[in-house]
């Protein structure tokens, strides 16, 4: 089971949109996937079309991690039913550990080592998934540390803009320090350049800068700015099941991106054996 945190220490770069795009690609590929919504705003839960239910949200599960049953409190994404209506019955799994403001009690800078392992403990008892995607809040407080402790990979999201690129460099340094102290097996799966405008000279310059700074960690493809992305998310719809050529192209970008993220650890392992 690959556990991947989607992170950025700068808000507004489309981190949640990338999480939703990767979840859509996983559903289309038939990869059994669990999305853990650790952002107290719970935008991923909303975007996945999760309806209110009696299941316990992830914040309350974290509070009672030793006895909490994450597997019994996941909710199927609304996308699964939508996909079945459009394409017929499917055995694909896309479940959600629902986010809520309650998880904010752990989003503090002084979280202890024991508390950082709460999600690790919950996930250790979960079976049936090949992929776990964790949507993190845009900070390096407790919830991001909880996510990184539970993960074996981190995907960083950035826009090709000055402050976002600088924020990504800070995140890389923070991630390396965290890996050394708390999670030696954690590695960076790569950096997603999001909301790229092909006609922007500034974006072209910053992308070149990112390639120089981050090298092979800058993932391909970059994700272009999409005019109807807000409409897709507002409808709580999978990009793979949204009509139109631009959505089809975006789905293809996320398919390729997901393959790169899933293969990142395998590539490093093969390199190490050589």
Coordinates of C-alpha atoms in Angstrom, one line a residue:
X1 CA 0.0 0.0 0.0
X2 CA 1.5 3.3 -1.1
X3 CA 0.7 6.2 1.2
X4 CA 1.2 9.6 -0.5
X5 CA 0.9 13.0 1.1
X6 CA 0.0 15.9 -1.2
X7 CA 1.5 19.0 0.4
X8 CA 2.4 22.6 0.0
X9 CA 3.4 25.1 2.7
X10 CA 1.8 27.9 0.6
X11 CA -2.0 28.1 0.3
X12 CA -3.8 28.8 -3.0
X13 CA -1.6 26.7 -5.3
X14 CA -4.3 24.1 -6.1
X15 CA -3.1 21.3 -3.8
X16 CA -6.6 20.0 -3.3
X17 CA -7.3 20.1 -7.0
X18 CA -4.2 17.9 -7.6
X19 CA -5.4 15.5 -4.9
X20 CA -8.8 15.3 -6.7
X21 CA -7.1 14.8 -10.1
X22 CA -5.0 12.0 -8.8
X23 CA -8.0 10.4 -7.1
X24 CA -9.9 10.6 -10.4
X25 CA -7.0 9.0 -12.3
X26 CA -6.8 6.2 -9.7
X27 CA -10.6 5.5 -10.0
X28 CA -10.3 5.4 -13.8
X29 CA -7.3 3.0 -13.5
X30 CA -9.2 0.7 -11.1
X31 CA -6.6 1.2 -8.3
X32 CA -8.3 0.6 -4.9
X33 CA -7.8 4.0 -3.3
X34 CA -8.5 5.7 0.0
X35 CA -8.4 9.5 0.3
X36 CA -7.7 10.8 3.8
X37 CA -8.9 14.4 4.2
X38 CA -6.6 15.9 6.8
X39 CA -7.3 19.6 5.9
X40 CA -9.8 21.0 8.5
X41 CA -11.6 22.8 5.6
X42 CA -12.6 19.3 4.3
X43 CA -12.6 20.5 0.7
X44 CA -11.5 17.1 -0.7
X45 CA -14.5 15.5 1.1
X46 CA -16.8 18.0 -0.6
X47 CA -15.1 17.7 -4.0
X48 CA -15.4 13.9 -3.9
X49 CA -19.2 14.1 -3.5
X50 CA -19.4 12.6 -0.1
X51 CA -22.8 13.0 1.5
X52 CA -23.3 13.4 5.3
X53 CA -23.3 10.0 7.0
X54 CA -23.0 8.4 10.4
X55 CA -19.3 7.5 9.9
X56 CA -16.8 9.0 12.2
X57 CA -14.7 11.8 10.7
X58 CA -10.9 11.5 10.6
X59 CA -10.3 14.1 13.3
X60 CA -12.3 12.1 15.9
X61 CA -10.6 8.9 14.7
X62 CA -7.2 10.5 15.3
X63 CA -8.3 11.3 18.9
X64 CA -8.9 7.6 19.6
X65 CA -6.2 6.2 17.3
X66 CA -5.5 3.1 19.4
X67 CA -9.0 1.9 19.3
X68 CA -10.3 3.8 16.2
X69 CA -11.4 1.7 13.2
X70 CA -10.6 3.7 10.1
X71 CA -11.7 1.0 7.8
X72 CA -15.2 0.9 9.2
X73 CA -15.6 4.6 8.9
X74 CA -14.7 5.3 5.3
X75 CA -17.4 6.5 2.9
X76 CA -17.6 5.7 -0.8
X77 CA -16.9 8.8 -3.0
X78 CA -19.9 10.0 -4.8
X79 CA -17.9 9.7 -8.0
X80 CA -18.2 6.0 -7.9
X81 CA -22.0 6.2 -8.3
X82 CA -21.7 8.8 -11.1
X83 CA -19.2 6.6 -12.9
X84 CA -21.5 3.6 -12.7
X85 CA -24.4 5.7 -14.2
X86 CA -22.2 6.8 -17.1
X87 CA -20.2 3.7 -17.8
X88 CA -22.1 0.9 -16.1
X89 CA -21.3 -1.1 -12.9
X90 CA -17.7 -1.1 -11.8
X91 CA -15.7 -2.8 -9.1
X92 CA -13.4 0.2 -8.7
X93 CA -12.9 1.4 -5.1
X94 CA -12.5 5.1 -4.1
X95 CA -13.2 5.6 -0.4
X96 CA -12.9 8.7 1.8
X97 CA -11.9 9.3 5.4
X98 CA -14.0 12.4 5.9
X99 CA -12.4 15.6 6.9
X100 CA -13.8 18.0 9.5
X101 CA -12.8 21.1 11.5
X102 CA -12.4 18.8 14.5
X103 CA -9.0 17.6 13.1
X104 CA -7.7 21.2 13.7
X105 CA -7.0 20.3 17.3
X106 CA -3.9 18.5 16.1
X107 CA -2.8 21.3 13.8
X108 CA -0.4 22.9 16.2
X109 CA 3.4 23.4 16.0
X110 CA 4.3 21.6 19.2
X111 CA 2.8 18.1 18.4
X112 CA 4.8 15.4 20.1
X113 CA 6.3 12.3 18.5
X114 CA 3.6 10.1 19.9
X115 CA 0.8 12.2 18.5
X116 CA 2.5 12.3 15.1
X117 CA 2.0 8.6 14.8
X118 CA -1.8 8.6 15.2
X119 CA -2.6 8.3 11.5
X120 CA 0.1 5.7 11.1
X121 CA -1.6 3.6 13.8
X122 CA -5.0 4.0 12.1
X123 CA -3.7 3.0 8.7
X124 CA -1.8 0.0 10.0
X125 CA -5.1 -1.8 10.5
X126 CA -6.6 -0.8 7.1
X127 CA -6.6 -3.4 4.3
X128 CA -7.9 -3.6 0.7
X129 CA -6.2 -0.5 -0.7
X130 CA -3.3 -0.2 -3.1
X131 CA -3.0 3.6 -2.7
X132 CA -3.7 6.1 0.1
X133 CA -3.8 9.9 -0.9
X134 CA -3.6 12.3 2.0
X135 CA -4.7 15.9 1.5
X136 CA -2.7 18.0 3.9
X137 CA -3.3 21.6 5.1
X138 CA -1.0 24.3 3.7
X139 CA 1.3 24.5 6.8
X140 CA 4.0 22.6 8.6
X141 CA 2.0 22.2 11.8
X142 CA 0.8 19.0 13.4
X143 CA -1.5 17.6 10.7
X144 CA 1.1 17.8 8.0
X145 CA 3.6 16.1 10.3
X146 CA 1.0 13.4 11.1
X147 CA 0.5 12.9 7.3
X148 CA 4.3 12.7 6.6
X149 CA 4.9 10.3 9.4
X150 CA 2.3 7.9 7.9
X151 CA 3.5 8.3 4.3
X152 CA 6.2 6.8 2.3
X153 CA 6.0 9.5 -0.4
X154 CA 5.3 13.2 -0.5
X155 CA 4.1 15.1 -3.6
X156 CA 4.7 18.8 -3.5
X157 CA 2.4 21.2 -5.4
X158 CA 3.5 24.7 -6.7
X159 CA 2.5 27.3 -9.1
X160 CA 5.2 28.8 -11.5
X161 CA 5.3 32.1 -9.5
X162 CA 7.9 33.7 -7.4
X163 CA 6.4 33.2 -3.9
X164 CA 5.2 29.7 -4.7
X165 CA 8.7 28.6 -6.0
X166 CA 10.3 30.0 -2.9
X167 CA 7.7 28.3 -0.7
X168 CA 8.5 25.0 -2.5
X169 CA 12.2 25.4 -1.7
X170 CA 11.4 26.0 1.9
X171 CA 9.1 22.9 1.9
X172 CA 11.9 20.8 0.5
X173 CA 14.3 21.9 3.3
X174 CA 11.6 21.2 5.9
X175 CA 10.9 17.8 4.4
X176 CA 14.5 16.8 4.5
X177 CA 14.9 17.8 8.1
X178 CA 11.7 16.0 9.0
X179 CA 12.9 12.9 7.1
X180 CA 16.2 12.8 9.0
X181 CA 14.6 13.2 12.4
X182 CA 11.3 11.3 12.1
X183 CA 10.9 9.3 8.9
X184 CA 14.0 7.9 7.3
X185 CA 12.0 5.9 4.7
X186 CA 10.1 9.0 3.5
X187 CA 11.0 10.4 0.1
X188 CA 9.8 13.1 -2.3
X189 CA 7.9 11.6 -5.1
X190 CA 8.2 14.9 -7.0
X191 CA 6.9 18.4 -7.5
X192 CA 3.8 19.2 -9.5
X193 CA 3.8 22.5 -11.4
X194 CA 0.1 23.4 -11.3
X195 CA -2.1 26.1 -13.0
X196 CA 0.5 26.7 -15.7
X197 CA -0.4 29.3 -18.3
X198 CA 1.3 28.5 -21.6
X199 CA 1.0 32.1 -22.8
X200 CA 2.6 33.6 -19.7
X201 CA 6.3 34.7 -20.1
X202 CA 6.5 34.8 -16.2
X203 CA 5.3 31.2 -16.0
X204 CA 7.8 30.1 -18.6
X205 CA 10.6 31.8 -16.8
X206 CA 9.6 30.3 -13.4
X207 CA 9.3 26.8 -14.9
X208 CA 12.8 27.1 -16.2
X209 CA 13.9 28.2 -12.7
X210 CA 12.1 25.2 -11.2
X211 CA 13.9 22.8 -13.6
X212 CA 17.2 24.3 -12.5
X213 CA 16.4 24.2 -8.8
X214 CA 14.7 20.8 -8.6
X215 CA 15.9 18.8 -11.6
X216 CA 14.3 15.5 -12.0
X217 CA 12.0 16.1 -9.1
X218 CA 9.9 18.4 -11.3
X219 CA 7.3 16.0 -12.5
X220 CA 6.0 15.7 -16.0
X221 CA 3.5 16.7 -17.2
X222 CA 2.8 20.1 -15.8
X223 CA -0.9 20.8 -15.2
X224 CA -2.2 23.7 -17.2
X225 CA -4.7 26.2 -15.9
X226 CA -8.2 25.0 -16.9
X227 CA -11.1 27.4 -17.2
X228 CA -13.8 24.8 -16.3
X229 CA -12.0 23.3 -13.3
X230 CA -14.1 25.2 -10.8
X231 CA -17.2 24.1 -12.5
X232 CA -16.1 20.4 -12.4
X233 CA -15.3 20.7 -8.7
X234 CA -18.4 22.6 -7.9
X235 CA -20.4 19.8 -9.4
X236 CA -18.4 17.3 -7.2
X237 CA -17.5 15.4 -10.4
X238 CA -14.5 13.4 -11.5
X239 CA -12.5 15.1 -14.3
X240 CA -12.4 11.7 -16.1
X241 CA -16.2 11.7 -16.4
X242 CA -16.7 15.4 -17.3
X243 CA -17.6 16.0 -21.0
X244 CA -15.5 18.0 -23.3
X245 CA -12.0 18.0 -24.9
X246 CA -10.3 20.1 -22.2
X247 CA -11.5 17.7 -19.4
X248 CA -10.3 14.8 -21.5
X249 CA -6.9 16.4 -21.9
X250 CA -6.7 17.2 -18.1
X251 CA -7.7 13.6 -17.4
X252 CA -4.7 12.4 -19.5
X253 CA -2.4 14.7 -17.6
X254 CA -3.4 13.2 -14.3
X255 CA -3.2 9.7 -15.6
X256 CA 0.4 10.3 -16.5
X257 CA 1.1 12.1 -13.3
X258 CA -0.3 9.2 -11.2
X259 CA 1.9 6.7 -13.1
X260 CA 4.9 8.9 -12.3
X261 CA 4.0 9.1 -8.6
X262 CA 3.3 5.4 -8.3
X263 CA 6.5 4.4 -10.0
X264 CA 8.8 6.9 -8.2
X265 CA 9.8 4.5 -5.4
X266 CA 10.3 1.6 -7.8
X267 CA 12.6 3.6 -10.0
X268 CA 14.8 4.5 -7.0
X269 CA 14.8 0.9 -5.7
X270 CA 16.0 -0.4 -9.1
X271 CA 18.7 2.3 -9.2
X272 CA 19.9 1.4 -5.7
X273 CA 20.2 -2.3 -6.7
X274 CA 22.3 -1.4 -9.7

